[in-house]
Amino acid sequence: MTTPPPLGDRLKGMLEPAQIMKWAMSHYIRVCAEAVFKKGEIFAPILQIDRLRDEAFGRFWVEFSTPAPNATPAPAEPEPVLETDPETETETFQPGQNTNGSSDLIPPLLRTANGIVLDIGPGTGTQMPLLRSPSISTIYGPEPCTGLHEKLRARAIAEGISSKYHILASGAAASQLLPALRDSGTGVTEAYDSDPRSGIFDTIICVRVLCSVPEMERTVDELYGLLKPGGKLLVTEHVVNAWRTAKGSFLARVVQGVYQVFGWSFFIGDCALDRDTEGVLLRAARSDGGWEVVDLERSFAWSVMPYLSGTLVKKSSI
C-alpha cells in the first residue's frame, strides 16, 4: 500500500504524462521531417503513418529507457520525473528516474519467474537483470517494435542470458505469437500443438505492456490459454483510475481522459491510460471457474497512473 503525497505533489504529478507525451511527440515530428526532407518521401506522413510511428516510438523508448547521467541504473523500465534544480530552483525533466515508485513493485515479482518464460513486450530489456535465475530454463521475448531489437539483443548478451533468450518479432496476440514461436526452431509448441490444454509457459510476464496490446481482452484470454496448468501470470500494469472507490481520484480519472483525447495513445506506442486491466485479467479464467490464486494489489490509486501488481495462478487441474 502507498500513502498519498501532499495535494501539491499530486497535482504536479498529473502533469508528468504531458512531459512524456511532448518528448515522444518530438521524436515523431523529427521522423516525419526526415522522411520528407532527407529521404524525399513526401507523402510518407500520410501514407506510411504506422511505419513512422514505429520508428519514432523506437527512438523515443531507447532514449526514455536510458538512465540519466550519474543516475543509479534502475532494475526495470524507468519512468521520467520532474526534479528541481537546486541552483535555479526550476523544474527539469529527467529521463531514467522513477516517477512514483512503481519500479519498486517489479523486482520481487519477477524473482518468482521460473521454467519456460514469456516476457511480453520486453522493450530494450531493462528488466533482464531480474531474469537471470537458474530456475528459468528459457525466455521468449515477443517485441513488435523491431527498432528495439538491437538494444534488446545487446542487453541479453550483457546479462549473460543470450543463449536462452529468444527475441520474437511478434505481438502478444496468438495469431502472431504462435507462428513466431514455431519459427524459433526450439520446439516449444510441440506439446501444445498436440494438446492445447497442456499450455506452453510456466510463467508469463506482463510489465507495462497490457496498456498497449490491441484487443486486450482477446489477447489476455489467449495468454491464459498458453499458460500451463499451475502456471502463473506476473503483472505490473498501470490501469484506469478507480475513481468510484474511496482511494481513487475523480480528477485523476478526468485527466486520464484528457490525455487520451490529445493523442497519448498515438504517440506512446498505442498505450492507453484508461484500461480496466484487472477486470480483463479476472475474466480470462472464467471458463475454468476462475484462477486458483489471485494475489493483486493496487498502488498509487490517487494518480493518473495507478498500478495493479501481483500474481495470478492457473488451476493445476482443469
mmCIF file of N, CA, C and O in Angstrom, residues 195-199 224-225 227-231 284-292 313-318:
data_model
loop_
_atom_site.group_PDB
_atom_site.id
_atom_site.type_symbol
_atom_site.label_atom_id
_atom_site.label_comp_id
_atom_site.label_asym_id
_atom_site.label_seq_id
_atom_site.Cartn_x
_atom_site.Cartn_y
_atom_site.Cartn_z
ATOM 1 N N ASP A 195 -1.866 -31.037 -27.872
ATOM 2 C CA ASP A 195 -2.942 -30.907 -26.896
ATOM 3 C C ASP A 195 -2.893 -29.498 -26.287
ATOM 4 O O ASP A 195 -2.111 -29.242 -25.377
ATOM 5 N N PRO A 196 -3.705 -28.562 -26.810
ATOM 6 C CA PRO A 196 -3.678 -27.176 -26.331
ATOM 7 C C PRO A 196 -3.897 -27.038 -24.827
ATOM 8 O O PRO A 196 -3.474 -26.044 -24.231
ATOM 9 N N ARG A 197 -4.523 -28.026 -24.198
ATOM 10 C CA ARG A 197 -4.755 -27.941 -22.746
ATOM 11 C C ARG A 197 -3.452 -28.006 -21.955
ATOM 12 O O ARG A 197 -3.410 -27.626 -20.785
ATOM 13 N N SER A 198 -2.380 -28.490 -22.600
ATOM 14 C CA SER A 198 -1.101 -28.614 -21.893
ATOM 15 C C SER A 198 -0.396 -27.279 -21.726
ATOM 16 O O SER A 198 0.496 -27.131 -20.892
ATOM 17 N N GLY A 199 -0.814 -26.274 -22.525
ATOM 18 C CA GLY A 199 -0.183 -24.967 -22.436
ATOM 19 C C GLY A 199 1.256 -24.990 -22.939
ATOM 20 O O GLY A 199 1.756 -26.006 -23.426
ATOM 21 N N TYR A 224 -3.865 -16.641 -21.361
ATOM 22 C CA TYR A 224 -4.321 -17.591 -20.342
ATOM 23 C C TYR A 224 -4.263 -19.019 -20.903
ATOM 24 O O TYR A 224 -3.826 -19.953 -20.228
ATOM 25 N N GLY A 225 -4.702 -19.176 -22.157
ATOM 26 C CA GLY A 225 -4.677 -20.495 -22.785
ATOM 27 C C GLY A 225 -3.271 -21.029 -23.002
ATOM 28 O O GLY A 225 -3.071 -22.244 -23.097
ATOM 29 N N LEU A 227 -0.807 -20.590 -20.853
ATOM 30 C CA LEU A 227 -0.231 -20.965 -19.557
ATOM 31 C C LEU A 227 -0.424 -22.462 -19.312
ATOM 32 O O LEU A 227 -1.496 -23.001 -19.562
ATOM 33 N N LYS A 228 0.599 -23.097 -18.794
ATOM 34 C CA LYS A 228 0.442 -24.492 -18.373
ATOM 35 C C LYS A 228 -0.452 -24.548 -17.145
ATOM 36 O O LYS A 228 -0.541 -23.569 -16.392
ATOM 37 N N PRO A 229 -1.137 -25.660 -16.899
ATOM 38 C CA PRO A 229 -1.860 -25.810 -15.634
ATOM 39 C C PRO A 229 -0.900 -25.586 -14.463
ATOM 40 O O PRO A 229 0.197 -26.140 -14.436
ATOM 41 N N GLY A 230 -1.285 -24.737 -13.534
ATOM 42 C CA GLY A 230 -0.411 -24.388 -12.421
ATOM 43 C C GLY A 230 0.552 -23.264 -12.737
ATOM 44 O O GLY A 230 1.303 -22.813 -11.864
ATOM 45 N N GLY A 231 0.547 -22.796 -13.993
ATOM 46 C CA GLY A 231 1.422 -21.694 -14.390
ATOM 47 C C GLY A 231 0.956 -20.373 -13.816
ATOM 48 O O GLY A 231 -0.200 -20.225 -13.410
ATOM 49 N N ALA A 284 -10.476 -13.713 -17.638
ATOM 50 C CA ALA A 284 -9.779 -14.644 -18.533
ATOM 51 C C ALA A 284 -9.933 -16.093 -18.096
ATOM 52 O O ALA A 284 -9.929 -17.005 -18.922
ATOM 53 N N ALA A 285 -10.082 -16.323 -16.794
ATOM 54 C CA ALA A 285 -10.161 -17.699 -16.268
ATOM 55 C C ALA A 285 -11.598 -18.140 -15.995
ATOM 56 O O ALA A 285 -11.811 -19.202 -15.405
ATOM 57 N N ARG A 286 -12.557 -17.356 -16.439
ATOM 58 C CA ARG A 286 -13.956 -17.657 -16.083
ATOM 59 C C ARG A 286 -14.420 -19.017 -16.598
ATOM 60 O O ARG A 286 -15.215 -19.694 -15.944
ATOM 61 N N SER A 287 -13.913 -19.439 -17.763
ATOM 62 C CA SER A 287 -14.363 -20.722 -18.309
ATOM 63 C C SER A 287 -13.893 -21.901 -17.476
ATOM 64 O O SER A 287 -14.457 -22.999 -17.562
ATOM 65 N N ASP A 288 -12.863 -21.709 -16.663
ATOM 66 C CA ASP A 288 -12.328 -22.773 -15.810
ATOM 67 C C ASP A 288 -12.716 -22.581 -14.346
ATOM 68 O O ASP A 288 -12.151 -23.229 -13.461
ATOM 69 N N GLY A 289 -13.643 -21.675 -14.095
ATOM 70 C CA GLY A 289 -14.091 -21.456 -12.721
ATOM 71 C C GLY A 289 -13.219 -20.485 -11.946
ATOM 72 O O GLY A 289 -13.280 -20.424 -10.718
ATOM 73 N N GLY A 290 -12.393 -19.719 -12.669
ATOM 74 C CA GLY A 290 -11.558 -18.721 -12.019
ATOM 75 C C GLY A 290 -10.129 -19.176 -11.813
ATOM 76 O O GLY A 290 -9.781 -20.345 -12.051
ATOM 77 N N TRP A 291 -9.286 -18.244 -11.365
ATOM 78 C CA TRP A 291 -7.886 -18.554 -11.076
ATOM 79 C C TRP A 291 -7.780 -19.314 -9.760
ATOM 80 O O TRP A 291 -8.596 -19.132 -8.866
ATOM 81 N N GLU A 292 -6.761 -20.136 -9.657
ATOM 82 C CA GLU A 292 -6.523 -20.847 -8.393
ATOM 83 C C GLU A 292 -6.045 -19.895 -7.319
ATOM 84 O O GLU A 292 -6.422 -20.003 -6.155
ATOM 85 N N VAL A 313 -2.485 -17.371 -10.566
ATOM 86 C CA VAL A 313 -2.047 -18.750 -10.818
ATOM 87 C C VAL A 313 -3.206 -19.547 -11.414
ATOM 88 O O VAL A 313 -4.313 -19.574 -10.855
ATOM 89 N N LYS A 314 -2.924 -20.208 -12.520
ATOM 90 C CA LYS A 314 -3.925 -21.029 -13.192
ATOM 91 C C LYS A 314 -4.146 -22.331 -12.402
ATOM 92 O O LYS A 314 -3.204 -22.859 -11.797
ATOM 93 N N LYS A 315 -5.351 -22.809 -12.403
ATOM 94 C CA LYS A 315 -5.633 -24.051 -11.678
ATOM 95 C C LYS A 315 -4.772 -25.182 -12.221
ATOM 96 O O LYS A 315 -4.606 -25.326 -13.435
ATOM 97 N N SER A 316 -4.239 -25.978 -11.320
ATOM 98 C CA SER A 316 -3.331 -27.052 -11.723
ATOM 99 C C SER A 316 -4.070 -28.228 -12.352
ATOM 100 O O SER A 316 -3.476 -29.008 -13.096
ATOM 101 N N SER A 317 -5.336 -28.372 -12.050
ATOM 102 C CA SER A 317 -6.127 -29.424 -12.690
ATOM 103 C C SER A 317 -7.402 -28.813 -13.222
ATOM 104 O O SER A 317 -8.197 -28.259 -12.481
ATOM 105 N N ILE A 318 -7.545 -28.898 -14.534
ATOM 106 C CA ILE A 318 -8.710 -28.295 -15.210
ATOM 107 C C ILE A 318 -9.473 -29.357 -15.971
ATOM 108 O O ILE A 318 -8.880 -30.156 -16.677
#
